[in-house]
Coordinates of C-alpha atoms in Angstrom, one line a residue:
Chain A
X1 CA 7.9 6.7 21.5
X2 CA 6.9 4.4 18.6
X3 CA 10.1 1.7 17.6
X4 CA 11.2 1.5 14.1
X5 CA 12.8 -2.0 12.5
X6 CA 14.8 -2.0 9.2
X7 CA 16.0 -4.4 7.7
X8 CA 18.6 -4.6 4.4
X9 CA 20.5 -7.4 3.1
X10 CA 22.4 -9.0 -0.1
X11 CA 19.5 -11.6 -0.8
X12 CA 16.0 -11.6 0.0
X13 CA 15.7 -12.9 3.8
X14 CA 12.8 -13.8 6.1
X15 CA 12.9 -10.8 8.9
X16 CA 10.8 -13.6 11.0
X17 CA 13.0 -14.1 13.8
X18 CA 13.5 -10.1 14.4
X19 CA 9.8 -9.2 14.1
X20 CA 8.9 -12.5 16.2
X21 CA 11.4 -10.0 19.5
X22 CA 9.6 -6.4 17.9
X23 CA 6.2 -7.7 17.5
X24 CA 6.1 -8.6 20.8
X25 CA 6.6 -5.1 22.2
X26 CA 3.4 -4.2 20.5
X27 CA 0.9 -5.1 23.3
X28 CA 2.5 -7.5 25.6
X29 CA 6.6 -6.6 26.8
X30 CA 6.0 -2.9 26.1
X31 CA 3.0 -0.5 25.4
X32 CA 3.0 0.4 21.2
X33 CA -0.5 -0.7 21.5
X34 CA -1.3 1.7 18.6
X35 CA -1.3 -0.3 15.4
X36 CA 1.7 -1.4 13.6
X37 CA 3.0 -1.9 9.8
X38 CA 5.1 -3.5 7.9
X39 CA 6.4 -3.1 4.6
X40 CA 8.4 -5.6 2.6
X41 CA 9.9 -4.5 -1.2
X42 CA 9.8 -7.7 -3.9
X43 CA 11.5 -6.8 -6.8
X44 CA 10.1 -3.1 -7.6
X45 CA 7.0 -4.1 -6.4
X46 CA 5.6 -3.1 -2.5
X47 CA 3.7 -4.8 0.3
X48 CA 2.6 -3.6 3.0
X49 CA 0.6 -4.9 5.9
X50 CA -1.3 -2.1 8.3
X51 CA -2.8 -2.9 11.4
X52 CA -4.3 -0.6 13.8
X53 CA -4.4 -3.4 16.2
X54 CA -1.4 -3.9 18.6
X55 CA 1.1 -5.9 16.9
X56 CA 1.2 -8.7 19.4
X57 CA -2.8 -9.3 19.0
X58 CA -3.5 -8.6 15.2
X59 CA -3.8 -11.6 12.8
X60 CA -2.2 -9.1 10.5
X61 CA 1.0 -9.2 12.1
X62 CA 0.4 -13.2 12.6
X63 CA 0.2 -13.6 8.8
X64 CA 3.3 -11.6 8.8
X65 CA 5.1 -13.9 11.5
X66 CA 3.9 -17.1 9.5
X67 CA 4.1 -16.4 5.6
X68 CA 7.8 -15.7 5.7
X69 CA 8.2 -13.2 3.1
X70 CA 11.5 -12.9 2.0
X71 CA 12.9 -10.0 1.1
X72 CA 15.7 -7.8 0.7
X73 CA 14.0 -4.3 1.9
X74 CA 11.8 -4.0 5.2
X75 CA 10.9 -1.9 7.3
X76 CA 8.4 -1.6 10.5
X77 CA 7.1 -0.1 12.6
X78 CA 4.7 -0.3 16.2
X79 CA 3.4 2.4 16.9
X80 CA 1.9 4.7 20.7
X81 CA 0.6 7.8 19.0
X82 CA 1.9 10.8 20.4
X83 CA 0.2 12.7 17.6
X84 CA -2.8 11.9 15.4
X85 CA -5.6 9.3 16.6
X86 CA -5.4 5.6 16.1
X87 CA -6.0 5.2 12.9
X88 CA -5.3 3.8 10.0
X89 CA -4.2 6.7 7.8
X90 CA -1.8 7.3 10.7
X91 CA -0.3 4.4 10.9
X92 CA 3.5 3.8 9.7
X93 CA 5.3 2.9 7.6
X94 CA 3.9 5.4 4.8
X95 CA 4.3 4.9 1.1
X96 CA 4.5 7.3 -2.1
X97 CA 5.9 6.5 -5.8
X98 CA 8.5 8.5 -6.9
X99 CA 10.5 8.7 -9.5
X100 CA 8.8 5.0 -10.9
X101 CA 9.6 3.4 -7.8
X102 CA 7.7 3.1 -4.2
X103 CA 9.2 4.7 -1.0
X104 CA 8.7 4.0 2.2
X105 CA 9.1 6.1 5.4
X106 CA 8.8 5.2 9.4
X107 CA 9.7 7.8 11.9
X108 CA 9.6 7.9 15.9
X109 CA 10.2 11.0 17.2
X110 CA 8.6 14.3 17.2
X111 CA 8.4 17.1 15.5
X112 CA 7.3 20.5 16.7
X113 CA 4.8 23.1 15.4
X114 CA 7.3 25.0 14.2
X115 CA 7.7 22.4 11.3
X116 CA 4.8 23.5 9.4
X117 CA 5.6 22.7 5.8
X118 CA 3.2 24.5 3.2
X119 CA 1.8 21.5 1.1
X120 CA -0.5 24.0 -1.3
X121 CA 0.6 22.8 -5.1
X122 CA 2.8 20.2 -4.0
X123 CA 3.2 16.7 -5.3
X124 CA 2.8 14.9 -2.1
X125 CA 0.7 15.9 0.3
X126 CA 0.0 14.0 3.6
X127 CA -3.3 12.1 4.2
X128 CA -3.7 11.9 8.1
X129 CA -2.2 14.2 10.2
X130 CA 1.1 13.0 12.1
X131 CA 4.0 15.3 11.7
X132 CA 5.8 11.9 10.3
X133 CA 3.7 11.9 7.1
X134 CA 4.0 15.3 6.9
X135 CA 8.0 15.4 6.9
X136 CA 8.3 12.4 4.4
X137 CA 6.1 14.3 2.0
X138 CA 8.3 17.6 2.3
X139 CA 11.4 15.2 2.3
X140 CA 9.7 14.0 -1.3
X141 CA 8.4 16.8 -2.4
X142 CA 12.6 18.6 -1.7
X143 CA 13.7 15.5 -3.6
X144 CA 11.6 16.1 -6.4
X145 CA 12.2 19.7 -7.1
X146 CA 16.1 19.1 -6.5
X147 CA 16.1 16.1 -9.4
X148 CA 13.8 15.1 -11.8
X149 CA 14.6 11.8 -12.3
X150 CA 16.2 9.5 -9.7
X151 CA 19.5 10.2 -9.1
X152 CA 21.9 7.6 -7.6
X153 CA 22.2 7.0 -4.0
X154 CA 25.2 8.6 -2.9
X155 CA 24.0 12.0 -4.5
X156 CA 20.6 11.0 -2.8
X157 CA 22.3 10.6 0.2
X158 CA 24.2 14.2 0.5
X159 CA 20.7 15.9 -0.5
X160 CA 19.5 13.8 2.6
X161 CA 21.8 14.9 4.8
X162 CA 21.4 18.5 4.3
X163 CA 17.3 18.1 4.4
X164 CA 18.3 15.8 7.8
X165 CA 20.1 18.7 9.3
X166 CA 17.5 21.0 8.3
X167 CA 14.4 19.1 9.7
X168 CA 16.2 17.9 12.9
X169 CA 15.9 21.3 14.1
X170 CA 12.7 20.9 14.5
X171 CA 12.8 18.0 17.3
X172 CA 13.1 14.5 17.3
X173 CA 13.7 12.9 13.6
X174 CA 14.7 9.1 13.6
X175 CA 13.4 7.7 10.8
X176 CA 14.4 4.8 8.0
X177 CA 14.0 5.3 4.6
X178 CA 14.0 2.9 1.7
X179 CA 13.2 3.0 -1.8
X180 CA 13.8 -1.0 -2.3
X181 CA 17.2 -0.7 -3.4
X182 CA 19.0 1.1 -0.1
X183 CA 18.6 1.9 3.2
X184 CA 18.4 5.1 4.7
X185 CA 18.2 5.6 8.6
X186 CA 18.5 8.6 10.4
X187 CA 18.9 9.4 14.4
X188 CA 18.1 12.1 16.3
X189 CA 18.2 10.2 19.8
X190 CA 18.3 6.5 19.5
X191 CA 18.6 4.1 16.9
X192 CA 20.9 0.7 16.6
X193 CA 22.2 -1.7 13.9
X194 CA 23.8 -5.2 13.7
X195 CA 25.3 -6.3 10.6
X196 CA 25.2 -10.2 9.8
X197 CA 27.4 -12.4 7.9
X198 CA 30.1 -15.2 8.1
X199 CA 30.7 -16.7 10.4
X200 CA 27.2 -16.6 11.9
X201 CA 26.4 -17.0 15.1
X202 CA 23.6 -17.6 17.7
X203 CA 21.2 -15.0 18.4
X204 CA 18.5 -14.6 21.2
X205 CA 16.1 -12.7 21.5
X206 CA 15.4 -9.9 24.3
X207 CA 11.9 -9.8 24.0
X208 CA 10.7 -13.6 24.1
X209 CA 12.5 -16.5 25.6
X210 CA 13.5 -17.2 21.5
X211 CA 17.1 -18.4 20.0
X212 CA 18.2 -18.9 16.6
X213 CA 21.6 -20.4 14.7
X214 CA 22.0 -17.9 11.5
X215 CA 24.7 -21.0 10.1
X216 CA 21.9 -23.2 9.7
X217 CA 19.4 -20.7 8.1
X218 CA 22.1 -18.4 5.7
X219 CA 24.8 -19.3 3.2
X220 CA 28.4 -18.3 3.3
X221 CA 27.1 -15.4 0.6
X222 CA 24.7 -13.7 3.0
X223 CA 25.0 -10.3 4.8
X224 CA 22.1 -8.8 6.9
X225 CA 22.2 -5.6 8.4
X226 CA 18.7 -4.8 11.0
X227 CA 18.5 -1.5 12.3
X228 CA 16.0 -1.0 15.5
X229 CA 15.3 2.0 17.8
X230 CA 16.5 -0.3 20.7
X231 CA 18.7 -3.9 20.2
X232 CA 16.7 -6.9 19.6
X233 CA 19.2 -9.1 21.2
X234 CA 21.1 -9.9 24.1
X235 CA 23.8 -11.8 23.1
X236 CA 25.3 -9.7 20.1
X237 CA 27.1 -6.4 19.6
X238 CA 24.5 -3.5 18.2
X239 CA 26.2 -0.7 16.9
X240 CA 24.8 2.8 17.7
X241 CA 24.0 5.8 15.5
X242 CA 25.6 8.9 17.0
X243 CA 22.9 11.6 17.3
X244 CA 22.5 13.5 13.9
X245 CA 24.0 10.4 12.2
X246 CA 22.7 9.4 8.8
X247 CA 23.7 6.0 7.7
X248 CA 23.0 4.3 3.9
X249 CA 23.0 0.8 3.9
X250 CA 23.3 -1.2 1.0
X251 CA 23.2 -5.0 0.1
X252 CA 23.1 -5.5 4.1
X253 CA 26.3 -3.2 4.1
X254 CA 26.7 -0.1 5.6
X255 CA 27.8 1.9 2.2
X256 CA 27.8 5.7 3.8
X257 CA 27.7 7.6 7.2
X258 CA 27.3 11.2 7.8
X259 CA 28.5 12.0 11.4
X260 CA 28.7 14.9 13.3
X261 CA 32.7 16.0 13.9
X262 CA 31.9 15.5 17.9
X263 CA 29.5 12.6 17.6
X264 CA 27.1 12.0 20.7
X265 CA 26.0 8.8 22.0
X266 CA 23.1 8.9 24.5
X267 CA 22.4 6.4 26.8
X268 CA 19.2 4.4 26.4
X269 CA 18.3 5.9 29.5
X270 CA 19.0 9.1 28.1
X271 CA 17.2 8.5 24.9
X272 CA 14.1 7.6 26.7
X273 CA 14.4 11.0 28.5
X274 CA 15.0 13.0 25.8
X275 CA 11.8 11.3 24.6
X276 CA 9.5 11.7 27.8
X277 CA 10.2 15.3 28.0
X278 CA 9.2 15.8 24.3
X279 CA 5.8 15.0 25.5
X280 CA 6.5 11.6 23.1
X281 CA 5.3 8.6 24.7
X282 CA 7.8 5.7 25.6
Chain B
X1 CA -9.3 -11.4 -18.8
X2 CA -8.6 -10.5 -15.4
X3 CA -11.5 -9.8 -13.3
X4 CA -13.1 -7.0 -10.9
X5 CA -14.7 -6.8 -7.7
X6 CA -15.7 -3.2 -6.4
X7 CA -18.0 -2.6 -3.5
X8 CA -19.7 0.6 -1.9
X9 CA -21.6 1.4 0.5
X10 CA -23.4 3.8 2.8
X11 CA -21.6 1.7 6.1
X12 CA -18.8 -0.1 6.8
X13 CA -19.8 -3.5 5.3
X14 CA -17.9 -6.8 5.2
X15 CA -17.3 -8.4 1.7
X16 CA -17.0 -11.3 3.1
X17 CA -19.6 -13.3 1.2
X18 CA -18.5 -11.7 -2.3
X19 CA -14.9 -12.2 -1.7
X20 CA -15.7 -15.9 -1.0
X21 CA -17.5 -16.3 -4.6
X22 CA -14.8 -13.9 -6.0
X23 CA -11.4 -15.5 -4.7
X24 CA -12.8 -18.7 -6.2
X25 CA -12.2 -18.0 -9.2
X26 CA -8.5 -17.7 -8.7
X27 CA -7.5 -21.3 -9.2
X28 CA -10.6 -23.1 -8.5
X29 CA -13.8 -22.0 -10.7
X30 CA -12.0 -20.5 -12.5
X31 CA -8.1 -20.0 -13.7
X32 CA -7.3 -16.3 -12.6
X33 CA -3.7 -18.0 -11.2
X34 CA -1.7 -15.0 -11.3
X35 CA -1.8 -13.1 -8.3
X36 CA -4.6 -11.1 -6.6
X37 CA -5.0 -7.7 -5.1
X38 CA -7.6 -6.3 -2.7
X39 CA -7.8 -2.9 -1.4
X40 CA -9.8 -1.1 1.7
X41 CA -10.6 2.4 2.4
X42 CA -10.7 2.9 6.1
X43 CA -11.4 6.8 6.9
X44 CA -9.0 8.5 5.2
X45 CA -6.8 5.3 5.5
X46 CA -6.2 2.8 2.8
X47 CA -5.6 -1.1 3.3
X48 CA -4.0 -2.7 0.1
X49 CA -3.2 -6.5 0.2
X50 CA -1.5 -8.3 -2.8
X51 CA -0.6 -11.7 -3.1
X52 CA 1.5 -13.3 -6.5
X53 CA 0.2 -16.5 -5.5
X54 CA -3.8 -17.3 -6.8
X55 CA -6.5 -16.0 -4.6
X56 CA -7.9 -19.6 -4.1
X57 CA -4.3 -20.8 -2.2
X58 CA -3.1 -17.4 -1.1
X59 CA -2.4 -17.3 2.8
X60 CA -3.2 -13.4 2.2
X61 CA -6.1 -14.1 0.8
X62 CA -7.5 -16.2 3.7
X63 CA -6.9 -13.4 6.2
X64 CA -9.0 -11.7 4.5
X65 CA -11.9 -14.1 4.3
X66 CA -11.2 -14.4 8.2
X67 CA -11.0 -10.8 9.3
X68 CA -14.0 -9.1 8.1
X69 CA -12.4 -6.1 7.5
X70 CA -15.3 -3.4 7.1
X71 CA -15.2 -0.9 4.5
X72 CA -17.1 1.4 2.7
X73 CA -15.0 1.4 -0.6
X74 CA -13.8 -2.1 -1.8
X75 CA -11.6 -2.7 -5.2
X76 CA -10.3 -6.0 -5.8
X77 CA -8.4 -7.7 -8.5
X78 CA -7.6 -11.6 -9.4
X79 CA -5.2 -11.3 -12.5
X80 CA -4.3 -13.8 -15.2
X81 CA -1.2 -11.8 -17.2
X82 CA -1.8 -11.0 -20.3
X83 CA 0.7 -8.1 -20.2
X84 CA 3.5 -7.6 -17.3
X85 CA 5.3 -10.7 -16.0
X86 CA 3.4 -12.3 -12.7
X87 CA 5.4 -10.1 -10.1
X88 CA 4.3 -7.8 -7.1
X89 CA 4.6 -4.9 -9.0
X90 CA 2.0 -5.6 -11.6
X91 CA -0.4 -6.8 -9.3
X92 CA -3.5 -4.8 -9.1
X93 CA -5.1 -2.6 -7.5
X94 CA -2.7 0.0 -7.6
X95 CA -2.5 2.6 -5.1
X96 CA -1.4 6.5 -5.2
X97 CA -1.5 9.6 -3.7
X98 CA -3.5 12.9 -5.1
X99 CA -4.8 16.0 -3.4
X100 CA -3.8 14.6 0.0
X101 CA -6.2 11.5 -1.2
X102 CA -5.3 7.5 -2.0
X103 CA -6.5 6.3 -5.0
X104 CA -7.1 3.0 -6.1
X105 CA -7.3 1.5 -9.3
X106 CA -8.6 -1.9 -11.0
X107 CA -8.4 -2.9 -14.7
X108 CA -9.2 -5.8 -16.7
X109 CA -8.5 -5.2 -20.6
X110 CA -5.9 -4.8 -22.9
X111 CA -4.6 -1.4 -24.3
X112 CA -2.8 -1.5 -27.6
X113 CA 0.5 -0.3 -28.1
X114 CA -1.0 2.9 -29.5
X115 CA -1.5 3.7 -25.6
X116 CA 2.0 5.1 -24.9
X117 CA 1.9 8.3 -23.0
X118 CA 4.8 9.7 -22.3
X119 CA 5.4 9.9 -18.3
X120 CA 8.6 11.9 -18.5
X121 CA 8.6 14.8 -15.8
X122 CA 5.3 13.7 -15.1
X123 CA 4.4 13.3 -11.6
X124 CA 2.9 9.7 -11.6
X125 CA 4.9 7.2 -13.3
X126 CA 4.5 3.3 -13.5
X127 CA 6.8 1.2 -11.7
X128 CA 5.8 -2.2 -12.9
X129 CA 5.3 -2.6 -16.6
X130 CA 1.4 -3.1 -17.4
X131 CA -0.4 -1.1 -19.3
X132 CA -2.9 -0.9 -16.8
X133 CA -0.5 0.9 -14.4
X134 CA 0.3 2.6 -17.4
X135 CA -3.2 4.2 -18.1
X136 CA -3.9 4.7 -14.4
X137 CA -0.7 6.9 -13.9
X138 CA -1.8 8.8 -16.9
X139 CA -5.2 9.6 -15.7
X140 CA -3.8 11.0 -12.6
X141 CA -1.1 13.2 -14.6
X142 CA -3.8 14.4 -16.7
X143 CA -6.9 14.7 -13.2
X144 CA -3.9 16.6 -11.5
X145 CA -2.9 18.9 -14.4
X146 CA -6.9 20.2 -15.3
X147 CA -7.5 20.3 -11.2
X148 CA -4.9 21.3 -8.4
X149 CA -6.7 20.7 -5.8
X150 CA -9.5 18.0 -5.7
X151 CA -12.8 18.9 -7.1
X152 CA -16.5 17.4 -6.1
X153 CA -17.3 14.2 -7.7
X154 CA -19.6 15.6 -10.4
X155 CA -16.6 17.7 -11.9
X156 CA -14.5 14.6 -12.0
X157 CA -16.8 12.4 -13.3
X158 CA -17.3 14.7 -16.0
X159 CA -13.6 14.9 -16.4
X160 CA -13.3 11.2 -16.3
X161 CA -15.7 11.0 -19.0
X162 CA -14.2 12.8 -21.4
X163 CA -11.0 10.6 -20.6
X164 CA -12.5 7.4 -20.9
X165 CA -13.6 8.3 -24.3
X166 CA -9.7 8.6 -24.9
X167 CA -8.2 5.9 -23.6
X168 CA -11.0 3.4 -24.6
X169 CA -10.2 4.5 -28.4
X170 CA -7.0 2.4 -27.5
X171 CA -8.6 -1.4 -26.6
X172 CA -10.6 -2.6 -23.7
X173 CA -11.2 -0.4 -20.9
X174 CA -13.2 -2.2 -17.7
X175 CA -12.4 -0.5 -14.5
X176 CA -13.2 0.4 -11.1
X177 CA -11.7 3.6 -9.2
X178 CA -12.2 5.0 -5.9
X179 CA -10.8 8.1 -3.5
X180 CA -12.1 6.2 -1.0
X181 CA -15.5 8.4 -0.9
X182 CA -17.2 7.8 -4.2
X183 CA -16.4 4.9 -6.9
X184 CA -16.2 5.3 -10.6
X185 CA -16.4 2.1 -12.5
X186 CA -16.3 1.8 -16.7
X187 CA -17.2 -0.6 -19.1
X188 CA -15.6 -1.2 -22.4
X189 CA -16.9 -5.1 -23.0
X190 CA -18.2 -6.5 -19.5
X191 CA -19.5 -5.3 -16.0
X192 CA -22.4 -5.5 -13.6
X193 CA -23.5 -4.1 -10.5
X194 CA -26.2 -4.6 -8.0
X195 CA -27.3 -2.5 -5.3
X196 CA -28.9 -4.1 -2.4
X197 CA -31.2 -2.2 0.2
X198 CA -34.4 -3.2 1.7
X199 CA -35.9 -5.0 1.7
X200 CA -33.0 -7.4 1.4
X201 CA -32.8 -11.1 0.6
X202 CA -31.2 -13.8 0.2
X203 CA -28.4 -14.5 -2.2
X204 CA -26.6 -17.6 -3.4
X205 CA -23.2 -18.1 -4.9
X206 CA -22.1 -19.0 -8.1
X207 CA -18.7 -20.2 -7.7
X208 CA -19.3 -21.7 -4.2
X209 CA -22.4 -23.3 -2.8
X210 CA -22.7 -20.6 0.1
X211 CA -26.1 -18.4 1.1
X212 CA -26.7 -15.9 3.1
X213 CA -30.1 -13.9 4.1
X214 CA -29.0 -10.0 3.9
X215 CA -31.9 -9.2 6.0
X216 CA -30.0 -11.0 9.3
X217 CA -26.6 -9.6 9.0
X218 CA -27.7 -5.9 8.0
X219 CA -29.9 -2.9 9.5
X220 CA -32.6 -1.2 7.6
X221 CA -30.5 2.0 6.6
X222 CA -27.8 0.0 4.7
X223 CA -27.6 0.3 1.3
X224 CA -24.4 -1.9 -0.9
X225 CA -23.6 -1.8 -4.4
X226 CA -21.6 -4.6 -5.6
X227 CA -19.5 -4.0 -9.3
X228 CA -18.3 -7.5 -10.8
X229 CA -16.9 -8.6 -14.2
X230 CA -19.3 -11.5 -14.3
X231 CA -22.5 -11.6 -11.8
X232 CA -21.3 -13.3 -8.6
X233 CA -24.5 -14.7 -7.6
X234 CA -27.4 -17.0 -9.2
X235 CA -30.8 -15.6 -7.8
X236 CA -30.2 -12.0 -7.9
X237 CA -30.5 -9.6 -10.8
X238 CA -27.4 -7.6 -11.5
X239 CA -27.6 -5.0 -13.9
X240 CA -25.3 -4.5 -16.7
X241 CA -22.8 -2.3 -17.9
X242 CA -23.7 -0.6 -21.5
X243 CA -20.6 -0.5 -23.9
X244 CA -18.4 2.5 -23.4
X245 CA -20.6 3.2 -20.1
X246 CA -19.2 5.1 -17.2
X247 CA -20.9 5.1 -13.4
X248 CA -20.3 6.7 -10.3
X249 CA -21.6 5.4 -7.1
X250 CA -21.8 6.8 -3.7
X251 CA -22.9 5.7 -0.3
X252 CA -23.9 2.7 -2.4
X253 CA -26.0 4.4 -5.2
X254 CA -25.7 4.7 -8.4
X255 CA -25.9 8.7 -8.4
X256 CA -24.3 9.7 -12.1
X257 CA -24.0 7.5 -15.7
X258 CA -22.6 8.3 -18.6
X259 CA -24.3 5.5 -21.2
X260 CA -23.8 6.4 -25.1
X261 CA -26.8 7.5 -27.1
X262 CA -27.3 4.0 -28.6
X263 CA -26.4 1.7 -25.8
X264 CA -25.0 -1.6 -26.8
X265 CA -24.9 -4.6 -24.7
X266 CA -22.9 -7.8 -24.7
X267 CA -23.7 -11.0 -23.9
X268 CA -20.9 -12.2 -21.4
X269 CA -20.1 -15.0 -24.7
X270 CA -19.9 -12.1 -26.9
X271 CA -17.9 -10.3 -24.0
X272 CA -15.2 -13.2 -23.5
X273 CA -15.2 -13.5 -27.3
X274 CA -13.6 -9.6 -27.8
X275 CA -11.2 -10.3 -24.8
X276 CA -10.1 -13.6 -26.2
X277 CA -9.7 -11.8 -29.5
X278 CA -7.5 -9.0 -28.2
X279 CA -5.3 -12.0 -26.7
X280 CA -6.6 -10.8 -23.4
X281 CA -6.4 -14.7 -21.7
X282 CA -10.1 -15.5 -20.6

């Protein structure tokens, strides 16, 4: 199973401290030894930074840990392929332009051959060949043909949903979603968020012997919200996603959430299961 | 005037040593200050870094001086704005999807306002606000409506002929484009190339005083084209551009060329003298 980090706030923010815990798991506290990305919205425009070295060796991801970007959009993600070879053109998160605006897709999961999406004609068509790329182009290419031009988000988000429900039959479908404005994150298994704001606390981290005090980096204005497959932390309270639960964050707030009537929460332990006997590597 | 830096080649080559001469000249030789973009083809894959801080300072672009990144298709881009504020989003190259394909895209010129397509319903729009973005978003609308699926590079080329004559009607027109196989490149005003094979030599910077013996750091199959705005070295001959003059190269040869009857070269004063006329900032 590859791990997914988002991360959406109220004013552009260095993500430092959360990819300093999820970098790690690239390569040295867990195996996603498969390449990593991340991509960071500024303004309208987009970077993003692809490795297909582990995230804990590549001096991509060390930029990354030392230029402190800020911004109010990112997502990442390391990645053990489960389908599609190590490379590049496989590697998450993926981008498009719709609408005069850049998306940008992560997904950990799997999706099974019946999910075979007919890309003949179609706008977006995937370049390498995970079943991830292939369900953000037919998540686009649905999008497209359902509005012309961009509608707001909480129309965005219903059409979401129902394309959610449709693909999640399919297997495994946690992915986050952004389009630089909001947040979208789905969960089919497991997937976590922490919202930020006054009063802020001490955090530290899970994944490296690494502790910071959010008072003395934020002001009283700022609110963060950082969604990960598994918590970064050990001292906070993550939130979980029920399973089939879409959320929309917005301005590091979580705006929308589309929950089953009996919502499901797995176990980590569970999760993982779920995972292993997908054939998914965790 | 902005300026360009394409490379291909017949193996994954490092640009290194041109990227050192090139970067230069954002903030130090020369006063490109406003932001740089360099983009890799890797397989099918497609490496984009941008940076809104000058090429000669940026922490992005020192990576890449340090991690010889090898690529067989190379665009880069160091920008002083002459249209578009200096934000992420007008940065260049820019990077889309066709046919299952990226695309990349380089310009240095200035299109007049007579340029104004109209990308309503179309299926690539701008998202920043240059007109470069502008005329590369319409050559894709107007590649994807003639062709659904991707053609061989002799039908485009033919196809991007008869486009260049259009759009150049509308101001200066220099660029490089690639699909990550072949690369087109067009003149309006200024552009050179060289293509280095065997027996290869030595070559010395312009904008840096740096050498390097080709024959020592290559094998005797490999075979490089380098596309520049202004020659990057001192002791090689590059070849120019004619006016209006379109060229494709692949596995670092010059294999198609589109030249006008009556070929008209510039001299890189006259050259600088159209751009500084059309308020292009040289």
């Amino acid at each position: 199973m590859c791990q997914l980090l988002g991360m959406n706030c109220n004013t552009p923010t260095d993500i430092g401290f959360s990819f300093a815990g999820f970098s790690k798991r690239g390569g040295l506290t867990d195996h996603h030894t498969d390449g990593f990305g991340i991509g960071f919205f500024e303004g309208r425009g987009l970077r993003l930074f692809l490795d297909d070295k582990p995230s804990a060796q590549s001096p991509v991801a060390e930029l990354v840990r030392n230029y402190h970007i800020k911004s109010e959009n990112v997502i990442a993600h390391i990645r053990k392929a489960s389908q599609g070879i190590n490379s590049l053109e496989n590697t998450h998160p993926f981008q498009r332009e719709m609408w005069g605006g850049y998306w940008l897709f992560a997904h950990n999961g799997q999706l099974r051959p019946s999910f075979a999406p007919d890309f003949n004609g179609k706008a977006y068509r995937p370049v390498g060949c995970t079943d991830s790329e292939q369900a953000f182009c037919y998540l686009l290419n649905r999008l497209r043909a359902q509005f012309p031009d961009r509608p707001c988000p909480n129309t965005l988000f219903d059409a979401l949903a129902e394309l959610c429900a449709e693909i999640r039959q399919h297997g495994m479908f946690n992915f986050i979603l952004s389009d630089g404005r909001v947040m979208y994150a789905h969960a089919s298994t497991l997937l976590y968020y922490i919202t930020r704001q006054p009063p802020f606390g001490q955090a530290h981290l899970i994944d490296e012997d690494m502790a910071i005090d959010f008072a003395k980096v934020t002001t009283p204005n700022d609110r963060v919200t950082v969604i990960t497959t598994l918590p970064l932390t050990d001292n906070e309270t993550w939130q979980q996603f029920a399973c089939d639960e879409l959320m929309m964050f917005d301005h590091g707030k979580l705006v929308r959430r589309h929950r089953p009537e009996n919502p499901v929460y797995l176990t980590q332990e569970e999760g993982l299961e779920i995972a292993r006997k997908a054939g998914v590597s965790v």
